[in-house]
Coordinates of C-alpha atoms and ligand atoms in Angstrom, one line a residue:
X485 CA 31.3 -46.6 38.2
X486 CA 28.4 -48.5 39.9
X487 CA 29.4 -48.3 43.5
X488 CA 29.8 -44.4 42.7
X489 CA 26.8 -44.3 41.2
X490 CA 25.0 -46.9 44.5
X491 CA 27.3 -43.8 46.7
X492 CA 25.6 -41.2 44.8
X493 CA 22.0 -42.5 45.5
X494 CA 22.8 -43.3 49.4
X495 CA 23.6 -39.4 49.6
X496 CA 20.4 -38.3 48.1
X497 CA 18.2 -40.5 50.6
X498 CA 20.2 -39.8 53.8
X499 CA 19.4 -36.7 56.3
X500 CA 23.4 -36.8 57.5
X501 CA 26.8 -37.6 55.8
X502 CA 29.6 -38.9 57.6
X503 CA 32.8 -38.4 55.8
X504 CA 35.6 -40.8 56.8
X505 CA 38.8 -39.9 56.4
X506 CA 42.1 -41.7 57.8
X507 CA 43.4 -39.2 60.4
X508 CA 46.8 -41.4 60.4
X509 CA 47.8 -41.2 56.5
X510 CA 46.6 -37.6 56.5
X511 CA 44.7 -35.5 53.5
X512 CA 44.8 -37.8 50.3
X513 CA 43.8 -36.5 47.1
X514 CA 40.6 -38.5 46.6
X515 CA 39.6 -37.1 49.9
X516 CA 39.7 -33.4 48.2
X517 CA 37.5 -34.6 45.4
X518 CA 34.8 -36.5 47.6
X519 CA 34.9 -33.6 49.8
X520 CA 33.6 -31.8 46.1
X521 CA 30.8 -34.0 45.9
X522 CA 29.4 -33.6 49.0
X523 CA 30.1 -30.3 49.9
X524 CA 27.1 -29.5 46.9
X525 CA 24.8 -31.3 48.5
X526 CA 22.8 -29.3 51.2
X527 CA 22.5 -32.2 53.8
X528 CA 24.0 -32.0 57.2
X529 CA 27.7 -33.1 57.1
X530 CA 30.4 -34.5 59.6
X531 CA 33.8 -35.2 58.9
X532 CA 34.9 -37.7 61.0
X533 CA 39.3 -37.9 61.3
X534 CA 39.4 -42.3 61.7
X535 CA 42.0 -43.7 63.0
X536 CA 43.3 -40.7 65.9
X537 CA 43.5 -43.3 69.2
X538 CA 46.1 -41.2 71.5
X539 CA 46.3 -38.3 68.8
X540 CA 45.2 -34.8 69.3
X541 CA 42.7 -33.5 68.1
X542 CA 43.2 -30.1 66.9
X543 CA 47.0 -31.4 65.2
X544 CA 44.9 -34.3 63.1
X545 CA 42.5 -31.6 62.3
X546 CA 44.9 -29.0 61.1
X547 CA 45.6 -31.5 57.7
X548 CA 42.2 -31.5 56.8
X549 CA 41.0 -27.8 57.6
X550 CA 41.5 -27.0 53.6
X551 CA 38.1 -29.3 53.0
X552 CA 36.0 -27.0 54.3
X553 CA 34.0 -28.7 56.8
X554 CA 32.1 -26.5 60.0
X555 CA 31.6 -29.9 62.3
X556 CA 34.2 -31.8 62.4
X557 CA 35.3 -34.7 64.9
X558 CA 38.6 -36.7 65.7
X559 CA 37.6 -40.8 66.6
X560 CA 38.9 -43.9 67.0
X561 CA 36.3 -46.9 65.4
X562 CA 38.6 -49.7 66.5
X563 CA 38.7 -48.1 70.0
X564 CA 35.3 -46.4 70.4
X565 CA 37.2 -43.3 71.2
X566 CA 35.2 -40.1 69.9
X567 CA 31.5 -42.5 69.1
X568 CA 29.9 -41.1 72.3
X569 CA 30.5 -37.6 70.9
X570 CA 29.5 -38.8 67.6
X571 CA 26.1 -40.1 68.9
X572 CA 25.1 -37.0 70.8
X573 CA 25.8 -35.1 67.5
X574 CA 23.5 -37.2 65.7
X575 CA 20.9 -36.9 67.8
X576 CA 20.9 -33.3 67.8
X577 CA 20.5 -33.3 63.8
X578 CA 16.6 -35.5 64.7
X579 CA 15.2 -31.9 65.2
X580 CA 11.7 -33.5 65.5
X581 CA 11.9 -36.7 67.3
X582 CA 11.0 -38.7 64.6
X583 CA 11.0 -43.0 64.7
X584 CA 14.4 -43.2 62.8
X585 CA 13.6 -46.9 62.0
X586 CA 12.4 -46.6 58.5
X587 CA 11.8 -50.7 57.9
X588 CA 8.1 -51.0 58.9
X589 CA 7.5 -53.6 61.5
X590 CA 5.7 -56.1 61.3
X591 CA 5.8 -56.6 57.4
X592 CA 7.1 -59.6 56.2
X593 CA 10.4 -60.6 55.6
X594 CA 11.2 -62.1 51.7
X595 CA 14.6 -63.2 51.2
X596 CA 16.4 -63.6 48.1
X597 CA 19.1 -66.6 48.1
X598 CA 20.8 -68.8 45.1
X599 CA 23.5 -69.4 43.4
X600 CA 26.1 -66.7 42.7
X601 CA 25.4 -64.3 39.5
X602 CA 21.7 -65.6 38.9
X603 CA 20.0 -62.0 39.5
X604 CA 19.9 -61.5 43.3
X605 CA 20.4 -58.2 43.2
X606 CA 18.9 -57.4 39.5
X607 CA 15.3 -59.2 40.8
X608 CA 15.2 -57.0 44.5
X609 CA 15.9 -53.8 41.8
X610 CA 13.4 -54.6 39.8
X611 CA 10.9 -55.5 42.7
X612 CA 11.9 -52.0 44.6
X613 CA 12.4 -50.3 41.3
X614 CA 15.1 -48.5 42.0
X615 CA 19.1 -49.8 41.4
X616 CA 19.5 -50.4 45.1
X617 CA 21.8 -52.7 44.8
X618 CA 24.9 -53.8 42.2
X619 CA 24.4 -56.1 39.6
X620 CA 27.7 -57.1 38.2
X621 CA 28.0 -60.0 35.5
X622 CA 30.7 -61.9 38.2
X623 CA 30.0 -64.1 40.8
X624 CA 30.0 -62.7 44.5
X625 CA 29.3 -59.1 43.6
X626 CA 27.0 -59.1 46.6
X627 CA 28.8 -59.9 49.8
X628 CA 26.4 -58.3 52.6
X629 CA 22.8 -59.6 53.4
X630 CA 21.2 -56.0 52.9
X631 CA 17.4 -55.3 53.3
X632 CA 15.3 -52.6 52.2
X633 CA 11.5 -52.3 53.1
X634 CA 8.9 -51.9 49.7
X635 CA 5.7 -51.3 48.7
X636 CA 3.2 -54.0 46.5
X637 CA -0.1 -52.8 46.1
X638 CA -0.2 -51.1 49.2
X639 CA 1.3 -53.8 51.3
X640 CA 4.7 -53.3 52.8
X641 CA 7.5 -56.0 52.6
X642 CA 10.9 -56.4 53.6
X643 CA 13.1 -57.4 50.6
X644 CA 16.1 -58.6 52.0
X645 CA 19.6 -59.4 49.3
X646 CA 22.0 -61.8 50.2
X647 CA 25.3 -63.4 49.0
X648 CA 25.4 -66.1 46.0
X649 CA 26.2 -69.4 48.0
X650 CA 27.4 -72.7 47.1
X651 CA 28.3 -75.9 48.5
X652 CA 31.7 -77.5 48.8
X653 CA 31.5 -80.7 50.5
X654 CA 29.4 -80.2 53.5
X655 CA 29.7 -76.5 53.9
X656 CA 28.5 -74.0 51.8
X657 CA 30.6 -71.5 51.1
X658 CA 31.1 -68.2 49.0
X659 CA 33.8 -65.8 47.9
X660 CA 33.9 -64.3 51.3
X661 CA 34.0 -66.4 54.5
X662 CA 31.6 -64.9 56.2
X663 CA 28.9 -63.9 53.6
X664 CA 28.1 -67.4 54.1
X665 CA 26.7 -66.7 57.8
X666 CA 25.3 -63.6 56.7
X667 CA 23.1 -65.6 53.8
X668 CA 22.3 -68.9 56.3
X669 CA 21.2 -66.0 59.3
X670 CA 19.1 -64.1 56.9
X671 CA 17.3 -67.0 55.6
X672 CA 16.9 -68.2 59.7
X673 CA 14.9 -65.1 60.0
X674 CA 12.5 -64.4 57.3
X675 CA 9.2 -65.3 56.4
X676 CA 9.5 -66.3 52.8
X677 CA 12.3 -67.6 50.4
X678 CA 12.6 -66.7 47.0
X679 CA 14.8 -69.2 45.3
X680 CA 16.9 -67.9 42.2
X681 CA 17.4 -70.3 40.2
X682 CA 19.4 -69.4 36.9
X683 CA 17.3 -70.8 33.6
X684 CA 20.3 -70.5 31.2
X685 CA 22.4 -73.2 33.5
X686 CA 19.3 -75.8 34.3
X687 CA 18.5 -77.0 38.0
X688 CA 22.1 -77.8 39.1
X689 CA 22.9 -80.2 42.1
X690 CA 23.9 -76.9 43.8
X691 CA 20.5 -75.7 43.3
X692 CA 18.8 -78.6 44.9
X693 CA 21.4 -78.1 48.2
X694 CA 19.9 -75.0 48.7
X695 CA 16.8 -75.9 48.6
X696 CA 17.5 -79.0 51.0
X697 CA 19.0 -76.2 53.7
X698 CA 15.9 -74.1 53.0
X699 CA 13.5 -77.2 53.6
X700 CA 15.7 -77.7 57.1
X701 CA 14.6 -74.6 58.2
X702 CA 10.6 -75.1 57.9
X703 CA 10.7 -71.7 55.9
X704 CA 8.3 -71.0 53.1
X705 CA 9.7 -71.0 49.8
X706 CA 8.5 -69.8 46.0
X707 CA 11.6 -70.6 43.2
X708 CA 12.1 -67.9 40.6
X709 CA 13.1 -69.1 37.5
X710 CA 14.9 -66.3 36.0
X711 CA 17.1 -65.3 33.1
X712 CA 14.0 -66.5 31.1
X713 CA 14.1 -64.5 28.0
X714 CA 17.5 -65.6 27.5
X715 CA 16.4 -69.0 27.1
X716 CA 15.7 -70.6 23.8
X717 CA 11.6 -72.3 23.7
X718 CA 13.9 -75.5 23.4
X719 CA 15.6 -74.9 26.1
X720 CA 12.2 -73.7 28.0
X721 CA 10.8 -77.1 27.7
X722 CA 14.1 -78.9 29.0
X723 CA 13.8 -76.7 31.9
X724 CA 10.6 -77.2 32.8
X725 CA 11.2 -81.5 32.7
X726 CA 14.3 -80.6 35.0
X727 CA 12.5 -78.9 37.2
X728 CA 9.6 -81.8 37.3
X729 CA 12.8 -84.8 37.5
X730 CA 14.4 -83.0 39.8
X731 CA 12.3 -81.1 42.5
X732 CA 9.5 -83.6 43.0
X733 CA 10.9 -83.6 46.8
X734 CA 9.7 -79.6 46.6
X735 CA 6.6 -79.7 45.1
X736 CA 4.2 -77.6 47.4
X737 CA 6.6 -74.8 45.8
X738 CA 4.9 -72.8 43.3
X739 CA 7.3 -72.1 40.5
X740 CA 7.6 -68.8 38.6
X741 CA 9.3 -68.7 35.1
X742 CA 10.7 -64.6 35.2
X743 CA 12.8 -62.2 34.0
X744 CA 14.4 -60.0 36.7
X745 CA 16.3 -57.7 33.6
X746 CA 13.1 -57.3 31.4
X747 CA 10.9 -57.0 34.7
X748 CA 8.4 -60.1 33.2
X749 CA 6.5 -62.2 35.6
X750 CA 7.3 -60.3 39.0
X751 CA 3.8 -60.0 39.5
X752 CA 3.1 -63.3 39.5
X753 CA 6.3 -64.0 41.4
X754 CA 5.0 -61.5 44.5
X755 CA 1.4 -63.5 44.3
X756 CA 2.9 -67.0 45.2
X757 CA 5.1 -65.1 47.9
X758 CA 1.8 -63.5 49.3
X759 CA 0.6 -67.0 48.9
X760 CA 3.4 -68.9 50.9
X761 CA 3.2 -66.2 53.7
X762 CA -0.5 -66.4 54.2
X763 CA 0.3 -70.3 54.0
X764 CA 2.6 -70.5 56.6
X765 CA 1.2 -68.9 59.1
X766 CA -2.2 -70.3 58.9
X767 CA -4.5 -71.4 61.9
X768 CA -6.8 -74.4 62.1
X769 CA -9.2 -76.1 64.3
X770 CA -8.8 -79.1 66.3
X771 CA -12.2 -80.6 64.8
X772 CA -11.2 -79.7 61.2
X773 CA -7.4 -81.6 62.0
X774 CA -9.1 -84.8 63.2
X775 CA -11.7 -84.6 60.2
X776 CA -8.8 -85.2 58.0
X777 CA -6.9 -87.0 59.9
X778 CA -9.9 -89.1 60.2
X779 CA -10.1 -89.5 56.4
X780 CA -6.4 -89.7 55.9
X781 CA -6.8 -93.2 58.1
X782 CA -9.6 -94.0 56.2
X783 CA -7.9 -94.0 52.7
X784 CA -4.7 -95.2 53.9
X785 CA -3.9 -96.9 57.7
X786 CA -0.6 -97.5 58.8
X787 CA 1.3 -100.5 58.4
X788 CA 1.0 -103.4 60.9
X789 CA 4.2 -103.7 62.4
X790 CA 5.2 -106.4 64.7
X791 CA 1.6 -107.4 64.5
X792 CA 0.0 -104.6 65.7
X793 CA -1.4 -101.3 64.2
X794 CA -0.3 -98.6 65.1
X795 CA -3.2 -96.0 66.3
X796 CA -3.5 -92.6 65.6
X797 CA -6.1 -90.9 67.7
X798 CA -6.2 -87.3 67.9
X799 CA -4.5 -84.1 66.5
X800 CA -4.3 -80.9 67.2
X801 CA -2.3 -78.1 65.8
X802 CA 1.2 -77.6 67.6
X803 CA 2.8 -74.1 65.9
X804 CA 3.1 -71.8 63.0
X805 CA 5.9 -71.3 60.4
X806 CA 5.9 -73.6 59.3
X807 CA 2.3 -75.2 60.3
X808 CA 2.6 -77.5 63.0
X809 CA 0.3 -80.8 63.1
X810 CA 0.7 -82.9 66.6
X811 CA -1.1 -86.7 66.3
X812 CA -1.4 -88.5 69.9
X813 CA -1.7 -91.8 69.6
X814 CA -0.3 -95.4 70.3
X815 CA 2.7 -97.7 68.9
X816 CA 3.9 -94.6 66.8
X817 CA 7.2 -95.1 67.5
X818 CA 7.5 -97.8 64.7
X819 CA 5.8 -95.6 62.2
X820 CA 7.2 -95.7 59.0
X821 CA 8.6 -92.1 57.8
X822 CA 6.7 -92.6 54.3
X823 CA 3.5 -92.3 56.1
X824 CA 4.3 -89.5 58.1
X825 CA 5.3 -88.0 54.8
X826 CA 2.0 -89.5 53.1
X827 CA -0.2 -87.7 56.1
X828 CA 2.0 -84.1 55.3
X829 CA 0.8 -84.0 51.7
X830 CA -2.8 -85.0 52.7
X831 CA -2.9 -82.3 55.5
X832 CA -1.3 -79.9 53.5
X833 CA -3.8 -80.6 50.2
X834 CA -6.9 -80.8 52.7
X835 CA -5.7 -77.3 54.2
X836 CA -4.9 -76.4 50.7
X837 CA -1.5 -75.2 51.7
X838 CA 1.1 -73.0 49.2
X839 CA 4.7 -72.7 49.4
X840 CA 4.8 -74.0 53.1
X841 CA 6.6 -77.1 54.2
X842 CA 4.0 -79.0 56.9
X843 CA 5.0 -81.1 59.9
X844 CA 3.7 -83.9 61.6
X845 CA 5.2 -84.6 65.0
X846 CA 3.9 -88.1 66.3
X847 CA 3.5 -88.8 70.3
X848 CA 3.2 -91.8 71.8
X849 CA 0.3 -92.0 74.8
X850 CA -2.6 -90.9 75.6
X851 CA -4.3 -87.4 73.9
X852 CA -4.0 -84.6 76.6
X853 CA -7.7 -84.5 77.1
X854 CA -7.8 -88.5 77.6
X855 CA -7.8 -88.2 81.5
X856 CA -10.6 -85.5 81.6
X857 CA -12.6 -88.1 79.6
X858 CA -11.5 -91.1 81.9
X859 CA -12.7 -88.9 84.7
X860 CA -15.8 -88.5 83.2
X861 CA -16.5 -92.3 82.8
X862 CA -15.2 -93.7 86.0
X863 CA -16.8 -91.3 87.6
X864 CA -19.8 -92.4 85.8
X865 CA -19.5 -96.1 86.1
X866 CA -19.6 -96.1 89.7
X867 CA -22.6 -93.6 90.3
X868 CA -24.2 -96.4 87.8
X869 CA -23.1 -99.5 90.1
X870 CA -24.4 -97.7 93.2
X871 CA -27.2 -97.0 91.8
X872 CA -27.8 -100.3 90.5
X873 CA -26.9 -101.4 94.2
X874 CA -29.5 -99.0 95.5
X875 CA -31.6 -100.3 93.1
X876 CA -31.6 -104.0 94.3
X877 CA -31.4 -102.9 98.3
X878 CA -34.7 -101.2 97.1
X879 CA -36.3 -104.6 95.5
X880 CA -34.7 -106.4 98.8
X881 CA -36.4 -104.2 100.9
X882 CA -39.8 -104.2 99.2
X883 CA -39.5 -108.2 99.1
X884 CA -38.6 -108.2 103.4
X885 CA -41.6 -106.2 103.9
X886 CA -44.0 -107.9 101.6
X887 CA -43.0 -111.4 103.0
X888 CA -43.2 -109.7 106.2
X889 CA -47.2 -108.4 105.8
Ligands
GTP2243 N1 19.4 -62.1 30.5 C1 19.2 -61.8 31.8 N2 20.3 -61.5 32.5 C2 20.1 -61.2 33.8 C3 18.8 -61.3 34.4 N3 18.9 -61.1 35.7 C4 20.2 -60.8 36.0 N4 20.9 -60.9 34.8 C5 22.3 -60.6 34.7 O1 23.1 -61.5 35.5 C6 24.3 -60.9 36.0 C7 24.3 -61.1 37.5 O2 23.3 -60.4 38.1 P1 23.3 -60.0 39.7 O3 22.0 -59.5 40.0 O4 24.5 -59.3 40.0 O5 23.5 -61.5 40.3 P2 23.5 -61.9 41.8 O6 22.7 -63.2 41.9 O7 23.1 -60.8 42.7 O8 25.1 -62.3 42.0 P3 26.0 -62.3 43.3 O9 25.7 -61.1 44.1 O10 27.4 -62.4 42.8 O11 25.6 -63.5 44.1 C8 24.2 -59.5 35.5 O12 25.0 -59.3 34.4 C9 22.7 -59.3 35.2 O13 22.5 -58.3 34.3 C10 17.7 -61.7 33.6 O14 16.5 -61.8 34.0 N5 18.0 -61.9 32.3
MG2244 MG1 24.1 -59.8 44.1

């Protein structure tokens, strides 16, 4: 009833309807009743006879004559046979040459991921406010990553569902093999995460595998809480020590406690995705880096290690998405990953950073504007020695010709 009803909404948004039918099995019943359906729209229409590789054309056709349909068109999908045709036809039907790419560019891409059955596809409904997508109360109703492009007070995003994922053993997996891919590409390229986490089942270790993957990937990420009204003020408070036990290895995340069925907290949910986006892409000077690096040193230095220090001496910002801190400097090799973890969290706090993993790449040698500065000071040593040399050939000079008078 809800795919017909998720058929019956695709018809009403599109400009042209391709019917398939199976040219090989001939006219089945349900074919006679779609054909119905359609037939009362006024949209353009196509019938397309699937399946016809090495058939012709106007004996495939012959079965199906009794829909009722003026364009008709024998293909092959598996072969390509008949697409070519099918193009051209479709272009005729954009009578005004308009962009047919409908997902605005540029707009950032949110994508949903979690757990099977937490609300995926209830939260992008509720966000688009329209039943885009099934909702089914059964794990891996959603099997596609599908996106659709919406409006938040006047800014446009791309809201993109995917397939509930879990891991078994060292792969994650889900009821279809290659929803998985699907789910791990969408997440590759997006802008922001939204975690789903299901309130009424805690933070479970599946949970915190996702979130691992999503930390991999330098992706910005907010985790939705959801399912809260279904969740007793006992269990409220559990939840919320979970989430503080568990996650502490997440915590630039801004959490939002929601309810994608009642619609409760997506406003809040959109401001920490705003937040994260803005985040993540963030640019900052190379004086304002090596303030705080300066006063990250100067609250905390790096361990001695085989007696010496290591020595951090300049930064600058290396990349975007997630922000990108590069420290030159020497013995950094040694550097314990606690303290490249310590100056993360002060960077990130300094910069005041939301919902954005930060990254501090160390390099060993000399800052890339060392040798300018080198230059400058040889260069400047010796013009001093030769004039200190001129200097005393002067005095030597002045002495000759006084001992000389
Ligand atoms: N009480 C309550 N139920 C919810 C909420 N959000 C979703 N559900 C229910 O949870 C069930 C699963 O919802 P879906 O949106 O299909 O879940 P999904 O994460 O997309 O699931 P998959 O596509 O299988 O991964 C449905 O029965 C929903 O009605 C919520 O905020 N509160
Ligand atoms: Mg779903």
């Amino acid at each position: 009833k809800k795919m017909a009803l998720q058929t019956l909404l695709a018809i009403d948004e599109c400009d042209v309807i391709l019917f398939v039918v199976d040219g090989r099995e001939g006219l089945h019943p349900i074919d006679q009743h779609i054909a119905d359906v359609i037939r009362k729209n006024d949209k353009e229409k196509i019938l397309l006879i699937n399946k016809t590789e090495g058939m012709q054309h106007e004996i495939v056709a012959a079965d199906f004559y009794s829909l009722g349909f003026k364009n008709n068109l024998s293909i092959s999908s598996a072969h390509g046979e008949g697409v070519g045709l099918l193009k051209e036809l479709l272009v005729g039907f954009n009578q005004d040459g308009s962009d047919p790419q409908p997902i605005v560019k540029g707009a950032p891409k949110i994508t949903i991921v979690g757990r099977p059955n937490v609300g995926k596809s209830t939260l992008v409904n509720a966000l688009v406010g329209e039943e885009r997508f099934i909702v089914f109360d059964q794990a891996g109703t959603t099997r596609d990553a599908v996106s659709v492009d919406f409006d938040f007070n006047g800014d446009r995003f791309i809201l993109t569902d995917t397939a509930g994922i879990r891991k078994k053993g060292k792969v994650f997996e889900t009821v279809e093999k290659f929803s998985v891919l699907k789910t791990l590409a969408a997440v590759e390229s997006s802008d922001v995460i939204i975690l789903v986490i299901d309130s009424s089942g805690g933070i479970a270790t599946q949970d915190m595998h996702l979130i691992g993957f999503i930390l991999e990937t330098g992706k910005s990420i907010v985790i939705a809480i959801n399912k809260w009204d279904s969740v007793s003020t006992y269990e409220k408070e559990a939840i919320k020590n979970d989430i503080d036990l568990k996650l502490p290895f997440v915590n630039f995340a801004e959490k939002v406690f929601i309810s994608a069925l009642k619609e409760t907290g997506l406003k809040g949910l959109m401001s920490s995705v705003i937040k994260a986006c803005e985040s993540s892409s963030r640019k900052f000077s190379t004086p304002q880096i090596n303030e705080v690096l300066a006063n990250a040193i100067l609250s905390h230095q790096p361990k001695i290690i085989k007696g010496i220090r290591p020595k951090l001496k300049f930064a600058h910002q290396g990349g975007l998405n997630p922000p990108t801190i590069i420290i030159h400097g020497n013995h950094l090799t040694d550097i314990r990953k606690d303290y490249v973890r310590y100056l993360e969290t002060f960077f990130r706090k300094a910069f005041n950073l939301v919902g954005t993993p930060l990254r501090v790449e160390l390099k060993n040698g000399k800052n890339p504007y060392q040798d300018e500065n080198d230059k400058v000071k040889k260069t400047g040593l010796v013009t001093r020695r030769r004039r200190i040399d001129d200097f005393r050939k002067k005095i030597k000079e002045r002495k000759l010709a006084r001992s000389s008078q």
